[in-house]
Amino acid sequence: MPKPQPIDYAAASPEVRAVFDDIKASRKVEDVNNFWKYLANDPALLQRTWFSVKEVMTPGALDQLTKELIYVAVSVTNGCGYCIASHSAAAAKAGMTDAMFGELMSVVGMANETNRLANGYRVPIDAAFEN
Amino acid sequence: MPKPQPIDYAAASPEVRAVFDDIKASRKVEDVNNFWKYLANDPALLQRTWFSVKEVMTPGALDQLTKELIYVAVSVTNGCGYCIASHSAAAAKAGMTDAMFGELMSVVGMANETNRLANGYRVPIDAAFEN
Amino acid sequence: MPKPQPIDYAAASPEVRAVFDDIKASRKVEDVNNFWKYLANDPALLQRTWFSVKEVMTPGALDQLTKELIYVAVSVTNGCGYCIASHSAAAAKAGMTDAMFGELMSVVGMANETNRLANGYRVPIDAAFEN
Amino acid sequence: MPKPQPIDYAAASPEVRAVFDDIKASRKVEDVNNFWKYLANDPALLQRTWFSVKEVMTPGALDQLTKELIYVAVSVTNGCGYCIASHSAAAAKAGMTDAMFGELMSVVGMANETNRLANGYRVPIDAAFEN
Amino acid sequence: MPKPQPIDYAAASPEVRAVFDDIKASRKVEDVNNFWKYLANDPALLQRTWFSVKEVMTPGALDQLTKELIYVAVSVTNGCGYCIASHSAAAAKAGMTDAMFGELMSVVGMANETNRLANGYRVPIDAAFEN
Amino acid sequence: MPKPQPIDYAAASPEVRAVFDDIKASRKVEDVNNFWKYLANDPALLQRTWFSVKEVMTPGALDQLTKELIYVAVSVTNGCGYCIASHSAAAAKAGMTDAMFGELMSVVGMANETNRLANGYRVPIDAAFEN
């Protein structure tokens, strides 16, 4: 297996094209992102991932912007360069302003800090949080 | 150094009590959580952490609920048991419903999954995200 | 200390060359990977790491391919770009097909997702798993 | 939102029961694990997660044991206590011996070590791995 | 929000310039690192982060070199490329030799390995560590 | 494979006893920690891990206390409860005071925060750190 390569629409199987078409229609975009072109190497993985992402990111009890902010928060915590870039763009498209991004980073930074302080001081869970 | 122990209000120095008082007044609570009682072992750390958390969690471009959801997302990603418990409670207090929590978990789960798919397939960042 | 630099065979001490020679002989390769050339900056670290990797990766109860798949799974979870690249290549050399890689990514993605769902819902360990 | 609570079969909606029934039939077990009882708080999340896990864990290019070993490797790397316990049990059921577990741990430990050595020494990817 | 861009001194607000000036004076440098130029997009974040870092990194019970070594250890564990580069340089400036760096990497690698062995074997905390 | 169980000295093979004896002699302790009793399930893993830890933790360019502080920093970042407990105790034995522990936690917390800020703002490495 050499380094994974993207599969473009032109070279894609009908099965993969159907997913690409659904992504393009759902997101009103001309072409799918690299992420989907790489997953296309495994059509079952592509299909399952797209249907899951589509279902999960549909506005419900949480609106689309909030969901994208959460996606960025996780991606920044994990240090996934691709995901930070793509979901920052998606969040901006959903309405994230520069001020919101600054506050998002502030919360993410603080949470990553206090998570470790709680670990290091071995803080037991308060009884009130166990009910 | 034996296992860290909490410092209760009664045993606290005036410096630590001042921070505890500010936490109680800001959050309108009777007593501070275990987290603060453990940080009180290092008054400078307690003070800096509280002032930073207070500033960061003040509603601004993002409202309080959104900030707490982000805090939970990071804590779940890092697997910090204490922080998951305390910030889930804080999020609920700020208005998080069961339905919101379910969607929060769905997004956090999906982001943790796709972060790894992007890593594994070595997906290059789309040119569009580099501007 | 400037940025770490690789140490090539020509510039290596006899101690480092001995390790390089053993790597080349064991793996039947012309030259060692960058990883080893950088570790060569600390001969004790190089030697200990190589002997440990060699011992651990020798087929035993688990065959070589399975061990390489596990190595990739960890590297993808940690987001180590170098390790993903080098161990994907090693896994391919040990027999990993494209279909296997797709399934590997699927399992790694799903595990990273459900790990967080278990964290977030604070799921207690079933009694059956405690025996 | 108080602490998440499990939903048992008796208290479950028809929608949740259908998933529980499918899990029990697929795995030939009397009752579902705690993980599923907690996810049942969000039926859509429960359903999507189960169908994904079921599809991903079906033997294909990789057999069931290999998939469970990979699941354990990720869970150990992330430090998810619940997942380590449940997937170690699943791996054992799929044929993992004590010797295999020891080798699995050895590879997981070594990968977590060398991932950091590659990070710290800032090792560039070999040209051979970029093709 | 397009990709974050750095804010140079010339383009900075008086508020941001005051922080930049303090960084330059404290560290006796001609210009601030990229990190600060990017945080400058959110002046409150810049200010809070700088004052916290300044306070935390001031020699106290631990000297400056030890603090920088710890900073590198965390950054390598998290795989933050920027932070590894900048704090390795800072550690070198504070006196870290090549031999120290090699031992630092050795400890970081070993800790990352044994952390997972403890997870995987589900090792209970010794009673002696609970007092 | 049921849940891993510790192997006590009385029940250990001569091979395992030899390692236990060396740990006890090196550390001047009456009995080995739980960590080693669990690794004893795989004698080769026990032996390799002990010899590596012993070599790595021997004072060299870095003294023993510094090495233990680094070990705690990594364990806190990874959230390994067992390792935090055991290495905090080891650090204390090597001379870590309460004040040092507080500063250690402060640096670890700050590093975990700024690692994410660098990720989120996608800060490019300064040219000065690339030489």
PDB file of N, CA, C and O in Angstrom, chain D residues 122, chain E residues 32-38 75 79-89, chain F residues 114-115 117-119 122-127 129:
ATOM      1  N   ARG D 122      11.640  15.783  16.119  1.00  0.00           N
ATOM      2  CA  ARG D 122      11.139  16.464  14.918  1.00  0.00           C
ATOM      3  C   ARG D 122      11.606  15.769  13.643  1.00  0.00           C
ATOM      4  O   ARG D 122      12.100  16.412  12.702  1.00  0.00           O
TER       5      ARG D 122
ATOM      6  N   VAL E  32       8.718  39.617  19.057  1.00  0.00           N
ATOM      7  CA  VAL E  32       8.025  38.496  19.702  1.00  0.00           C
ATOM      8  C   VAL E  32       7.864  37.351  18.706  1.00  0.00           C
ATOM      9  O   VAL E  32       7.877  37.567  17.491  1.00  0.00           O
ATOM     10  N   ASN E  33       7.705  36.139  19.228  1.00  0.00           N
ATOM     11  CA  ASN E  33       7.513  34.957  18.384  1.00  0.00           C
ATOM     12  C   ASN E  33       6.131  34.986  17.708  1.00  0.00           C
ATOM     13  O   ASN E  33       5.229  35.696  18.143  1.00  0.00           O
ATOM     14  N   ASN E  34       6.023  34.165  16.666  1.00  0.00           N
ATOM     15  CA  ASN E  34       4.743  34.056  15.949  1.00  0.00           C
ATOM     16  C   ASN E  34       3.561  33.790  16.886  1.00  0.00           C
ATOM     17  O   ASN E  34       2.459  34.293  16.668  1.00  0.00           O
ATOM     18  N   PHE E  35       3.794  32.977  17.895  1.00  0.00           N
ATOM     19  CA  PHE E  35       2.706  32.626  18.815  1.00  0.00           C
ATOM     20  C   PHE E  35       1.977  33.871  19.309  1.00  0.00           C
ATOM     21  O   PHE E  35       0.745  33.945  19.277  1.00  0.00           O
ATOM     22  N   TRP E  36       2.738  34.859  19.744  1.00  0.00           N
ATOM     23  CA  TRP E  36       2.124  36.073  20.293  1.00  0.00           C
ATOM     24  C   TRP E  36       1.469  36.911  19.203  1.00  0.00           C
ATOM     25  O   TRP E  36       0.453  37.562  19.436  1.00  0.00           O
ATOM     26  N   LYS E  37       2.051  36.887  18.011  1.00  0.00           N
ATOM     27  CA  LYS E  37       1.476  37.653  16.899  1.00  0.00           C
ATOM     28  C   LYS E  37       0.111  37.095  16.476  1.00  0.00           C
ATOM     29  O   LYS E  37      -0.745  37.831  15.982  1.00  0.00           O
ATOM     30  N   TYR E  38      -0.074  35.820  16.658  1.00  0.00           N
ATOM     31  CA  TYR E  38      -1.373  35.224  16.321  1.00  0.00           C
ATOM     32  C   TYR E  38      -2.385  35.448  17.449  1.00  0.00           C
ATOM     33  O   TYR E  38      -3.548  35.764  17.197  1.00  0.00           O
ATOM     34  N   SER E  75       4.621  19.255  25.655  1.00  0.00           N
ATOM     35  CA  SER E  75       4.418  19.538  24.231  1.00  0.00           C
ATOM     36  C   SER E  75       4.709  18.323  23.361  1.00  0.00           C
ATOM     37  O   SER E  75       4.017  18.070  22.373  1.00  0.00           O
ATOM     38  N   GLY E  79       2.177  16.297  21.106  1.00  0.00           N
ATOM     39  CA  GLY E  79       2.481  16.366  19.680  1.00  0.00           C
ATOM     40  C   GLY E  79       2.240  17.737  19.076  1.00  0.00           C
ATOM     41  O   GLY E  79       1.860  17.841  17.909  1.00  0.00           O
ATOM     42  N   CYS E  80       2.470  18.791  19.843  1.00  0.00           N
ATOM     43  CA  CYS E  80       2.310  20.152  19.321  1.00  0.00           C
ATOM     44  C   CYS E  80       3.610  20.615  18.671  1.00  0.00           C
ATOM     45  O   CYS E  80       4.563  20.996  19.369  1.00  0.00           O
ATOM     46  N   GLY E  81       3.665  20.567  17.345  1.00  0.00           N
ATOM     47  CA  GLY E  81       4.884  20.885  16.611  1.00  0.00           C
ATOM     48  C   GLY E  81       5.446  22.267  16.922  1.00  0.00           C
ATOM     49  O   GLY E  81       6.652  22.419  17.134  1.00  0.00           O
ATOM     50  N   TYR E  82       4.574  23.255  16.938  1.00  0.00           N
ATOM     51  CA  TYR E  82       5.044  24.613  17.212  1.00  0.00           C
ATOM     52  C   TYR E  82       5.690  24.695  18.593  1.00  0.00           C
ATOM     53  O   TYR E  82       6.767  25.269  18.772  1.00  0.00           O
ATOM     54  N   CYS E  83       4.996  24.113  19.572  1.00  0.00           N
ATOM     55  CA  CYS E  83       5.433  24.229  20.968  1.00  0.00           C
ATOM     56  C   CYS E  83       6.729  23.450  21.211  1.00  0.00           C
ATOM     57  O   CYS E  83       7.562  23.864  22.018  1.00  0.00           O
ATOM     58  N   ILE E  84       6.880  22.318  20.538  1.00  0.00           N
ATOM     59  CA  ILE E  84       8.123  21.551  20.658  1.00  0.00           C
ATOM     60  C   ILE E  84       9.284  22.400  20.155  1.00  0.00           C
ATOM     61  O   ILE E  84      10.325  22.503  20.809  1.00  0.00           O
ATOM     62  N   ALA E  85       9.092  23.036  19.002  1.00  0.00           N
ATOM     63  CA  ALA E  85      10.159  23.856  18.418  1.00  0.00           C
ATOM     64  C   ALA E  85      10.482  25.059  19.296  1.00  0.00           C
ATOM     65  O   ALA E  85      11.647  25.323  19.605  1.00  0.00           O
ATOM     66  N   SER E  86       9.455  25.766  19.741  1.00  0.00           N
ATOM     67  CA  SER E  86       9.730  27.011  20.475  1.00  0.00           C
ATOM     68  C   SER E  86      10.250  26.725  21.883  1.00  0.00           C
ATOM     69  O   SER E  86      11.161  27.410  22.356  1.00  0.00           O
ATOM     70  N   HIS E  87       9.709  25.717  22.546  1.00  0.00           N
ATOM     71  CA  HIS E  87      10.182  25.456  23.906  1.00  0.00           C
ATOM     72  C   HIS E  87      11.485  24.649  23.936  1.00  0.00           C
ATOM     73  O   HIS E  87      12.207  24.713  24.933  1.00  0.00           O
ATOM     74  N   SER E  88      11.808  23.913  22.883  1.00  0.00           N
ATOM     75  CA  SER E  88      13.144  23.306  22.817  1.00  0.00           C
ATOM     76  C   SER E  88      14.181  24.430  22.727  1.00  0.00           C
ATOM     77  O   SER E  88      15.235  24.375  23.369  1.00  0.00           O
ATOM     78  N   ALA E  89      13.859  25.446  21.921  1.00  0.00           N
ATOM     79  CA  ALA E  89      14.775  26.598  21.791  1.00  0.00           C
ATOM     80  C   ALA E  89      14.888  27.335  23.125  1.00  0.00           C
ATOM     81  O   ALA E  89      15.990  27.723  23.540  1.00  0.00           O
TER      82      ALA E  89
ATOM     83  N   THR F 114      -1.445  26.372  26.199  1.00  0.00           N
ATOM     84  CA  THR F 114      -0.834  27.047  25.039  1.00  0.00           C
ATOM     85  C   THR F 114      -0.596  26.077  23.870  1.00  0.00           C
ATOM     86  O   THR F 114      -0.577  26.511  22.718  1.00  0.00           O
ATOM     87  N   ASN F 115      -0.426  24.793  24.156  1.00  0.00           N
ATOM     88  CA  ASN F 115      -0.358  23.812  23.062  1.00  0.00           C
ATOM     89  C   ASN F 115      -1.602  23.933  22.186  1.00  0.00           C
ATOM     90  O   ASN F 115      -1.529  23.884  20.952  1.00  0.00           O
ATOM     91  N   LEU F 117      -3.705  26.564  21.995  1.00  0.00           N
ATOM     92  CA  LEU F 117      -3.794  27.873  21.345  1.00  0.00           C
ATOM     93  C   LEU F 117      -2.940  27.876  20.069  1.00  0.00           C
ATOM     94  O   LEU F 117      -3.351  28.399  19.028  1.00  0.00           O
ATOM     95  N   ALA F 118      -1.764  27.265  20.143  1.00  0.00           N
ATOM     96  CA  ALA F 118      -0.904  27.180  18.952  1.00  0.00           C
ATOM     97  C   ALA F 118      -1.574  26.341  17.866  1.00  0.00           C
ATOM     98  O   ALA F 118      -1.517  26.681  16.675  1.00  0.00           O
ATOM     99  N   ASN F 119      -2.229  25.249  18.273  1.00  0.00           N
ATOM    100  CA  ASN F 119      -2.964  24.419  17.307  1.00  0.00           C
ATOM    101  C   ASN F 119      -4.086  25.216  16.646  1.00  0.00           C
ATOM    102  O   ASN F 119      -4.237  25.226  15.426  1.00  0.00           O
ATOM    103  N   ARG F 122      -3.215  27.889  14.342  1.00  0.00           N
ATOM    104  CA  ARG F 122      -2.404  27.359  13.237  1.00  0.00           C
ATOM    105  C   ARG F 122      -1.111  28.167  13.066  1.00  0.00           C
ATOM    106  O   ARG F 122      -0.746  28.553  11.959  1.00  0.00           O
ATOM    107  N   VAL F 123      -0.408  28.350  14.196  1.00  0.00           N
ATOM    108  CA  VAL F 123       0.789  29.188  14.200  1.00  0.00           C
ATOM    109  C   VAL F 123       1.945  28.492  13.486  1.00  0.00           C
ATOM    110  O   VAL F 123       2.330  27.381  13.867  1.00  0.00           O
ATOM    111  N   PRO F 124       2.507  29.119  12.461  1.00  0.00           N
ATOM    112  CA  PRO F 124       3.658  28.520  11.772  1.00  0.00           C
ATOM    113  C   PRO F 124       4.925  28.666  12.621  1.00  0.00           C
ATOM    114  O   PRO F 124       5.084  29.650  13.359  1.00  0.00           O
ATOM    115  N   ILE F 125       5.818  27.696  12.512  1.00  0.00           N
ATOM    116  CA  ILE F 125       7.061  27.724  13.283  1.00  0.00           C
ATOM    117  C   ILE F 125       7.941  28.882  12.799  1.00  0.00           C
ATOM    118  O   ILE F 125       8.144  29.056  11.594  1.00  0.00           O
ATOM    119  N   ASP F 126       8.444  29.662  13.748  1.00  0.00           N
ATOM    120  CA  ASP F 126       9.342  30.772  13.421  1.00  0.00           C
ATOM    121  C   ASP F 126      10.593  30.248  12.725  1.00  0.00           C
ATOM    122  O   ASP F 126      11.127  29.204  13.122  1.00  0.00           O
ATOM    123  N   ALA F 127      11.073  30.994  11.749  1.00  0.00           N
ATOM    124  CA  ALA F 127      12.276  30.579  11.022  1.00  0.00           C
ATOM    125  C   ALA F 127      13.441  30.305  11.985  1.00  0.00           C
ATOM    126  O   ALA F 127      14.224  29.375  11.781  1.00  0.00           O
ATOM    127  N   PHE F 129      13.495  28.898  14.731  1.00  0.00           N
ATOM    128  CA  PHE F 129      13.447  27.580  15.402  1.00  0.00           C
ATOM    129  C   PHE F 129      13.705  26.446  14.421  1.00  0.00           C
ATOM    130  O   PHE F 129      13.690  25.283  14.797  1.00  0.00           O
TER     131      PHE F 129
END
